[in-house]
PDB file of C-alpha atoms in Angstrom:
ATOM      1  CA  MET A   1      -0.168   0.012  -0.348  1.00 74.00           C
ATOM      2  CA  LEU A   2       1.424   3.692  -0.819  1.00 82.00           C
ATOM      3  CA  PHE A   3      -0.452   6.665   0.933  1.00 83.00           C
ATOM      4  CA  ARG A   4       1.024  10.416   0.327  1.00 89.00           C
ATOM      5  CA  SER A   5      -0.867  13.564   2.137  1.00 90.00           C
ATOM      6  CA  TYR A   6      -0.259  16.776   1.493  1.00 90.00           C
ATOM      7  CA  GLU A   7      -1.134  19.760   3.301  1.00 90.00           C
ATOM      8  CA  PRO A   8      -0.367  23.547   1.154  1.00 86.00           C
ATOM      9  CA  ARG A   9      -1.889  25.461   3.805  1.00 87.00           C
ATOM     10  CA  ALA A  10      -4.117  24.988   7.436  1.00 87.00           C
ATOM     11  CA  GLY A  11      -7.452  22.865   6.745  1.00 87.00           C
ATOM     12  CA  PHE A  12      -6.798  22.290   2.674  1.00 92.00           C
ATOM     13  CA  ILE A  13      -5.659  18.092   2.334  1.00 94.00           C
ATOM     14  CA  THR A  14      -4.940  16.467  -0.684  1.00 95.00           C
ATOM     15  CA  ARG A  15      -4.481  12.843  -0.758  1.00 95.00           C
ATOM     16  CA  LEU A  16      -3.074   9.937  -2.901  1.00 96.00           C
ATOM     17  CA  SER A  17      -3.520   6.392  -2.650  1.00 96.00           C
ATOM     18  CA  TYR A  18      -2.519   3.234  -3.873  1.00 96.00           C
ATOM     19  CA  ASN A  19      -3.793  -0.431  -2.639  1.00 95.00           C
ATOM     20  CA  ARG A  20      -3.703  -4.375  -3.792  1.00 95.00           C
ATOM     21  CA  ALA A  21      -6.464  -6.037  -2.691  1.00 94.00           C
ATOM     22  CA  ILE A  22      -7.959 -10.029  -2.849  1.00 94.00           C
ATOM     23  CA  SER A  23     -11.215 -10.731  -3.068  1.00 90.00           C
ATOM     24  CA  ARG A  24     -11.717 -14.277  -2.087  1.00 90.00           C
ATOM     25  CA  PRO A  25     -15.005 -16.229  -3.124  1.00 88.00           C
ATOM     26  CA  ALA A  26     -17.990 -17.176  -0.523  1.00 86.00           C
ATOM     27  CA  VAL A  27     -17.299 -20.276   1.161  1.00 88.00           C
ATOM     28  CA  ALA A  28     -20.438 -21.561  -0.203  1.00 85.00           C
ATOM     29  CA  SER A  29     -19.444 -21.444  -3.952  1.00 86.00           C
ATOM     30  CA  LEU A  30     -16.147 -23.239  -3.628  1.00 90.00           C
ATOM     31  CA  ILE A  31     -18.352 -26.238  -2.170  1.00 91.00           C
ATOM     32  CA  PRO A  32     -19.528 -28.535  -5.438  1.00 87.00           C
ATOM     33  CA  THR A  33     -22.637 -28.951  -3.752  1.00 90.00           C
ATOM     34  CA  VAL A  34     -25.751 -29.346  -6.138  1.00 91.00           C
ATOM     35  CA  THR A  35     -29.194 -27.518  -5.350  1.00 91.00           C
ATOM     36  CA  GLU A  36     -32.179 -29.078  -7.571  1.00 92.00           C
ATOM     37  CA  ASN A  37     -35.051 -27.474  -8.325  1.00 92.00           C
ATOM     38  CA  ALA A  38     -36.756 -29.748 -10.105  1.00 90.00           C
ATOM     39  CA  GLU A  39     -39.980 -28.078 -10.632  1.00 92.00           C
ATOM     40  CA  ASN A  40     -37.999 -25.478 -12.926  1.00 92.00           C
ATOM     41  CA  ASN A  41     -35.321 -27.858 -14.259  1.00 92.00           C
ATOM     42  CA  THR A  42     -32.211 -25.941 -13.202  1.00 94.00           C
ATOM     43  CA  VAL A  43     -29.582 -26.835 -10.563  1.00 94.00           C
ATOM     44  CA  SER A  44     -26.541 -24.589  -8.848  1.00 92.00           C
ATOM     45  CA  MET A  45     -22.891 -25.739  -8.233  1.00 92.00           C
ATOM     46  CA  GLY A  46     -20.343 -24.710  -6.672  1.00 92.00           C
ATOM     47  CA  ASN A  47     -16.919 -24.248  -8.096  1.00 93.00           C
ATOM     48  CA  PRO A  48     -13.786 -25.586  -6.226  1.00 92.00           C
ATOM     49  CA  ASP A  49     -11.503 -24.290  -8.960  1.00 92.00           C
ATOM     50  CA  LEU A  50     -12.867 -20.280  -8.146  1.00 93.00           C
ATOM     51  CA  LYS A  51      -9.773 -18.227  -7.863  1.00 93.00           C
ATOM     52  CA  PRO A  52     -10.170 -14.691  -5.887  1.00 93.00           C
ATOM     53  CA  TYR A  53     -10.329 -11.940  -7.859  1.00 89.00           C
ATOM     54  CA  HIS A  54      -7.503  -8.800  -7.372  1.00 94.00           C
ATOM     55  CA  THR A  55      -8.057  -5.560  -7.253  1.00 94.00           C
ATOM     56  CA  ASP A  56      -5.458  -2.735  -8.050  1.00 96.00           C
ATOM     57  CA  ASN A  57      -7.073   0.840  -7.101  1.00 96.00           C
ATOM     58  CA  VAL A  58      -5.439   4.240  -7.139  1.00 97.00           C
ATOM     59  CA  GLU A  59      -7.486   7.170  -5.511  1.00 96.00           C
ATOM     60  CA  LEU A  60      -6.563  11.116  -5.591  1.00 96.00           C
ATOM     61  CA  SER A  61      -8.549  13.474  -3.436  1.00 96.00           C
ATOM     62  CA  VAL A  62      -8.644  16.973  -2.189  1.00 96.00           C
ATOM     63  CA  GLU A  63     -10.256  17.489   0.925  1.00 96.00           C
ATOM     64  CA  ARG A  64     -11.040  21.377   2.971  1.00 95.00           C
ATOM     65  CA  TYR A  65     -11.648  21.427   6.353  1.00 93.00           C
ATOM     66  CA  PHE A  66     -13.413  24.665   7.361  1.00 86.00           C
ATOM     67  CA  GLU A  67     -14.973  25.999  11.230  1.00 80.00           C
ATOM     68  CA  PRO A  68     -15.708  25.485  12.924  1.00 73.00           C
ATOM     69  CA  VAL A  69     -17.289  21.589  12.064  1.00 81.00           C
ATOM     70  CA  GLY A  70     -17.519  20.815   8.655  1.00 91.00           C
ATOM     71  CA  LEU A  71     -15.550  19.230   4.935  1.00 94.00           C
ATOM     72  CA  LEU A  72     -16.221  19.549   1.737  1.00 96.00           C
ATOM     73  CA  SER A  73     -14.582  17.292  -0.283  1.00 97.00           C
ATOM     74  CA  VAL A  74     -13.771  16.036  -4.440  1.00 98.00           C
ATOM     75  CA  GLY A  75     -12.252  12.538  -5.084  1.00 97.00           C
ATOM     76  CA  ALA A  76     -11.563  10.484  -7.841  1.00 98.00           C
ATOM     77  CA  PHE A  77     -10.502   6.690  -8.781  1.00 97.00           C
ATOM     78  CA  VAL A  78      -9.671   3.880 -10.683  1.00 97.00           C
ATOM     79  CA  LYS A  79     -10.128   0.169 -10.088  1.00 94.00           C
ATOM     80  CA  ARG A  80      -8.715  -2.860 -12.214  1.00 94.00           C
ATOM     81  CA  ILE A  81     -10.041  -6.079 -11.564  1.00 91.00           C
ATOM     82  CA  THR A  82      -8.506  -9.237 -12.478  1.00 92.00           C
ATOM     83  CA  ASP A  83      -9.904 -12.878 -12.053  1.00 90.00           C
ATOM     84  CA  TYR A  84     -13.811 -11.174 -11.032  1.00 83.00           C
ATOM     85  CA  THR A  85     -16.001 -13.380 -11.018  1.00 83.00           C
ATOM     86  CA  ARG A  86     -19.661 -13.591 -11.962  1.00 80.00           C
ATOM     87  CA  SER A  87     -22.944 -16.424 -11.693  1.00 82.00           C
ATOM     88  CA  ILE A  88     -22.913 -17.939 -15.559  1.00 86.00           C
ATOM     89  CA  SER A  89     -25.844 -20.564 -16.395  1.00 89.00           C
ATOM     90  CA  SER A  90     -25.565 -22.945 -19.106  1.00 91.00           C
ATOM     91  CA  THR A  91     -27.993 -26.206 -20.621  1.00 93.00           C
ATOM     92  CA  VAL A  92     -26.237 -29.439 -18.808  1.00 92.00           C
ATOM     93  CA  PRO A  93     -25.225 -31.517 -22.078  1.00 92.00           C
ATOM     94  CA  ALA A  94     -26.241 -35.363 -22.415  1.00 92.00           C
ATOM     95  CA  SER A  95     -23.411 -36.567 -20.662  1.00 93.00           C
ATOM     96  CA  GLY A  96     -24.744 -34.785 -18.009  1.00 90.00           C
ATOM     97  CA  ILE A  97     -22.643 -33.068 -14.719  1.00 88.00           C
ATOM     98  CA  ASP A  98     -22.000 -36.543 -14.210  1.00 88.00           C
ATOM     99  CA  GLY A  99     -20.882 -38.174 -17.474  1.00 88.00           C
ATOM    100  CA  GLY A 100     -23.956 -40.434 -16.788  1.00 90.00           C
ATOM    101  CA  GLY A 101     -26.725 -38.201 -18.084  1.00 90.00           C
ATOM    102  CA  LEU A 102     -27.473 -36.575 -14.271  1.00 90.00           C
ATOM    103  CA  TYR A 103     -29.315 -33.478 -14.810  1.00 92.00           C
ATOM    104  CA  ALA A 104     -29.033 -33.683 -18.497  1.00 91.00           C
ATOM    105  CA  GLY A 105     -30.910 -30.333 -20.076  1.00 92.00           C
ATOM    106  CA  TYR A 106     -31.178 -28.793 -17.286  1.00 94.00           C
ATOM    107  CA  THR A 107     -29.940 -25.286 -16.479  1.00 94.00           C
ATOM    108  CA  LEU A 108     -27.270 -25.155 -14.417  1.00 94.00           C
ATOM    109  CA  THR A 109     -25.741 -22.062 -12.946  1.00 92.00           C
ATOM    110  CA  THR A 110     -22.237 -21.770 -11.327  1.00 91.00           C
ATOM    111  CA  THR A 111     -19.718 -18.920 -10.206  1.00 89.00           C
ATOM    112  CA  GLN A 112     -16.845 -18.682 -12.714  1.00 88.00           C
ATOM    113  CA  ASN A 113     -13.873 -16.530 -13.343  1.00 89.00           C
ATOM    114  CA  VAL A 114     -14.601 -14.709 -16.100  1.00 84.00           C
ATOM    115  CA  GLY A 115     -11.957 -11.448 -17.232  1.00 84.00           C
ATOM    116  CA  ASN A 116     -11.233  -8.257 -16.266  1.00 89.00           C
ATOM    117  CA  ALA A 117     -13.110  -5.130 -14.970  1.00 88.00           C
ATOM    118  CA  ARG A 118     -12.234  -1.296 -14.812  1.00 91.00           C
ATOM    119  CA  VAL A 119     -14.384   1.078 -12.604  1.00 92.00           C
ATOM    120  CA  ARG A 120     -13.552   4.347 -12.923  1.00 95.00           C
ATOM    121  CA  GLY A 121     -15.331   6.788 -10.626  1.00 96.00           C
ATOM    122  CA  LEU A 122     -15.828  10.555  -8.800  1.00 97.00           C
ATOM    123  CA  GLU A 123     -16.882  11.220  -5.660  1.00 97.00           C
ATOM    124  CA  ALA A 124     -18.106  14.498  -3.488  1.00 98.00           C
ATOM    125  CA  ASN A 125     -18.536  14.929   0.121  1.00 97.00           C
ATOM    126  CA  TYR A 126     -20.490  17.555   2.143  1.00 96.00           C
ATOM    127  CA  GLN A 127     -20.301  17.200   5.780  1.00 95.00           C
ATOM    128  CA  GLN A 128     -20.946  20.194   8.249  1.00 94.00           C
ATOM    129  CA  GLN A 129     -22.535  21.070  11.922  1.00 91.00           C
ATOM    130  CA  PHE A 130     -24.106  24.337  12.051  1.00 91.00           C
ATOM    131  CA  SER A 131     -22.296  24.792  15.737  1.00 87.00           C
ATOM    132  CA  PHE A 132     -22.335  28.875  15.284  1.00 88.00           C
ATOM    133  CA  LEU A 133     -26.454  29.177  14.599  1.00 89.00           C
ATOM    134  CA  PRO A 134     -27.743  30.121  18.706  1.00 91.00           C
ATOM    135  CA  GLY A 135     -29.324  28.274  20.781  1.00 89.00           C
ATOM    136  CA  VAL A 136     -30.495  24.804  20.622  1.00 88.00           C
ATOM    137  CA  PHE A 137     -29.967  25.067  17.345  1.00 90.00           C
ATOM    138  CA  LYS A 138     -26.634  24.844  16.925  1.00 89.00           C
ATOM    139  CA  GLY A 139     -26.553  20.801  17.426  1.00 91.00           C
ATOM    140  CA  LEU A 140     -27.888  21.205  13.732  1.00 94.00           C
ATOM    141  CA  GLY A 141     -26.024  18.977  10.850  1.00 94.00           C
ATOM    142  CA  ALA A 142     -26.556  18.051   7.310  1.00 95.00           C
ATOM    143  CA  PHE A 143     -24.283  15.856   5.011  1.00 96.00           C
ATOM    144  CA  ALA A 144     -24.673  14.992   1.208  1.00 97.00           C
ATOM    145  CA  ASN A 145     -22.688  12.600  -1.017  1.00 97.00           C
ATOM    146  CA  PHE A 146     -22.612  11.721  -4.488  1.00 97.00           C
ATOM    147  CA  THR A 147     -20.751   9.303  -6.514  1.00 96.00           C
ATOM    148  CA  TYR A 148     -20.343   8.727 -10.400  1.00 96.00           C
ATOM    149  CA  LEU A 149     -19.390   5.113 -11.818  1.00 93.00           C
ATOM    150  CA  GLU A 150     -18.372   4.217 -15.197  1.00 91.00           C
ATOM    151  CA  ALA A 151     -17.719   0.876 -15.413  1.00 88.00           C
ATOM    152  CA  GLU A 152     -16.222  -1.370 -18.501  1.00 87.00           C
ATOM    153  CA  GLY A 153     -15.505  -5.455 -18.097  1.00 82.00           C
ATOM    154  CA  ASN A 154     -14.360  -8.485 -20.851  1.00 81.00           C
ATOM    155  CA  PHE A 155     -15.817 -11.525 -19.976  1.00 69.00           C
ATOM    156  CA  GLY A 156     -14.627 -13.462 -22.454  1.00 61.00           C
ATOM    157  CA  ALA A 157     -16.830 -12.560 -24.934  1.00 62.00           C
ATOM    158  CA  LEU A 158     -16.378 -10.454 -28.475  1.00 53.00           C
ATOM    159  CA  THR A 159     -17.703  -7.384 -26.323  1.00 59.00           C
ATOM    160  CA  THR A 160     -17.288  -5.710 -23.191  1.00 65.00           C
ATOM    161  CA  THR A 161     -19.964  -4.365 -21.417  1.00 69.00           C
ATOM    162  CA  ASN A 162     -20.388  -1.423 -18.642  1.00 72.00           C
ATOM    163  CA  LYS A 163     -22.671  -2.830 -16.216  1.00 71.00           C
ATOM    164  CA  LEU A 164     -21.306  -5.070 -13.471  1.00 70.00           C
ATOM    165  CA  ALA A 165     -23.085  -6.828 -10.963  1.00 68.00           C
ATOM    166  CA  ASN A 166     -24.157  -4.638  -8.083  1.00 69.00           C
ATOM    167  CA  LEU A 167     -22.904  -1.663  -8.912  1.00 78.00           C
ATOM    168  CA  ALA A 168     -25.397   1.237 -10.003  1.00 84.00           C
ATOM    169  CA  PRO A 169     -23.585   4.431 -11.883  1.00 89.00           C
ATOM    170  CA  ARG A 170     -24.578   7.105 -10.106  1.00 94.00           C
ATOM    171  CA  SER A 171     -25.569   7.104  -6.254  1.00 95.00           C
ATOM    172  CA  GLY A 172     -26.085   9.433  -3.341  1.00 96.00           C
ATOM    173  CA  ASN A 173     -27.380  10.205   0.055  1.00 97.00           C
ATOM    174  CA  ALA A 174     -28.035  13.473   2.074  1.00 97.00           C
ATOM    175  CA  GLY A 175     -29.447  13.982   5.434  1.00 97.00           C
ATOM    176  CA  ILE A 176     -30.076  16.235   8.686  1.00 96.00           C
ATOM    177  CA  ASN A 177     -29.178  15.419  12.209  1.00 94.00           C
ATOM    178  CA  PHE A 178     -30.244  17.337  15.478  1.00 94.00           C
ATOM    179  CA  ARG A 179     -28.366  16.945  18.638  1.00 90.00           C
ATOM    180  CA  TYR A 180     -29.583  18.398  22.092  1.00 88.00           C
ATOM    181  CA  ARG A 181     -28.351  17.103  25.394  1.00 87.00           C
ATOM    182  CA  GLY A 182     -28.629  13.138  24.995  1.00 87.00           C
ATOM    183  CA  LEU A 183     -30.971  13.098  22.264  1.00 91.00           C
ATOM    184  CA  ASP A 184     -30.275  12.463  18.353  1.00 92.00           C
ATOM    185  CA  VAL A 185     -32.302  12.513  15.699  1.00 94.00           C
ATOM    186  CA  ARG A 186     -31.567  11.825  12.598  1.00 94.00           C
ATOM    187  CA  PHE A 187     -33.232  12.215   8.746  1.00 96.00           C
ATOM    188  CA  LEU A 188     -31.558  10.467   6.016  1.00 95.00           C
ATOM    189  CA  ALA A 189     -32.163   9.577   2.193  1.00 96.00           C
ATOM    190  CA  ASN A 190     -30.826   7.404  -0.489  1.00 95.00           C
ATOM    191  CA  TRP A 191     -30.847   7.635  -4.679  1.00 95.00           C
ATOM    192  CA  THR A 192     -29.684   5.328  -6.715  1.00 92.00           C
ATOM    193  CA  ALA A 193     -30.162   4.549 -10.889  1.00 88.00           C
ATOM    194  CA  GLN A 194     -29.738   1.889 -12.815  1.00 74.00           C
TER     195      GLN A 194
END
């Protein structure tokens, strides 16, 4: 892991980081058990040959801290994924999954290592406690954040895709909070684009 930060003036920080991470598959995805649904003619099976996928991550951010208590930040990042995994469905051939015709013609779903992907993104974040307000209002605070993602994956096909599983291209959160004499109330909102 490589991490550098630089503070050109008070309350203003830039950060640059790089790390390499590994994501191991869920144990259930590795165990070679078979789950049958005879009603739908489907079967799912674990894959003991499944490899973990690796990511190389680079992030650059600029943060501005302001008084009395607040933060405004903007960041950009790139994540490169190798040995990406996803569920693949196929029809079981006449020889079956055991060479003897077991589940022939069923739809088989299993997790496989299928290729590489890249995710690039921008994120913005704002947080502030309004402690400069008079009386009980100094317990008010607000926050908001927004993330924009652009993905591209190549999973062994002739074309690339810009949709990765469980990855929303745009998302945001916002909320307000109020603290007063041990009371802490929060109102939160979340938005996700597909």
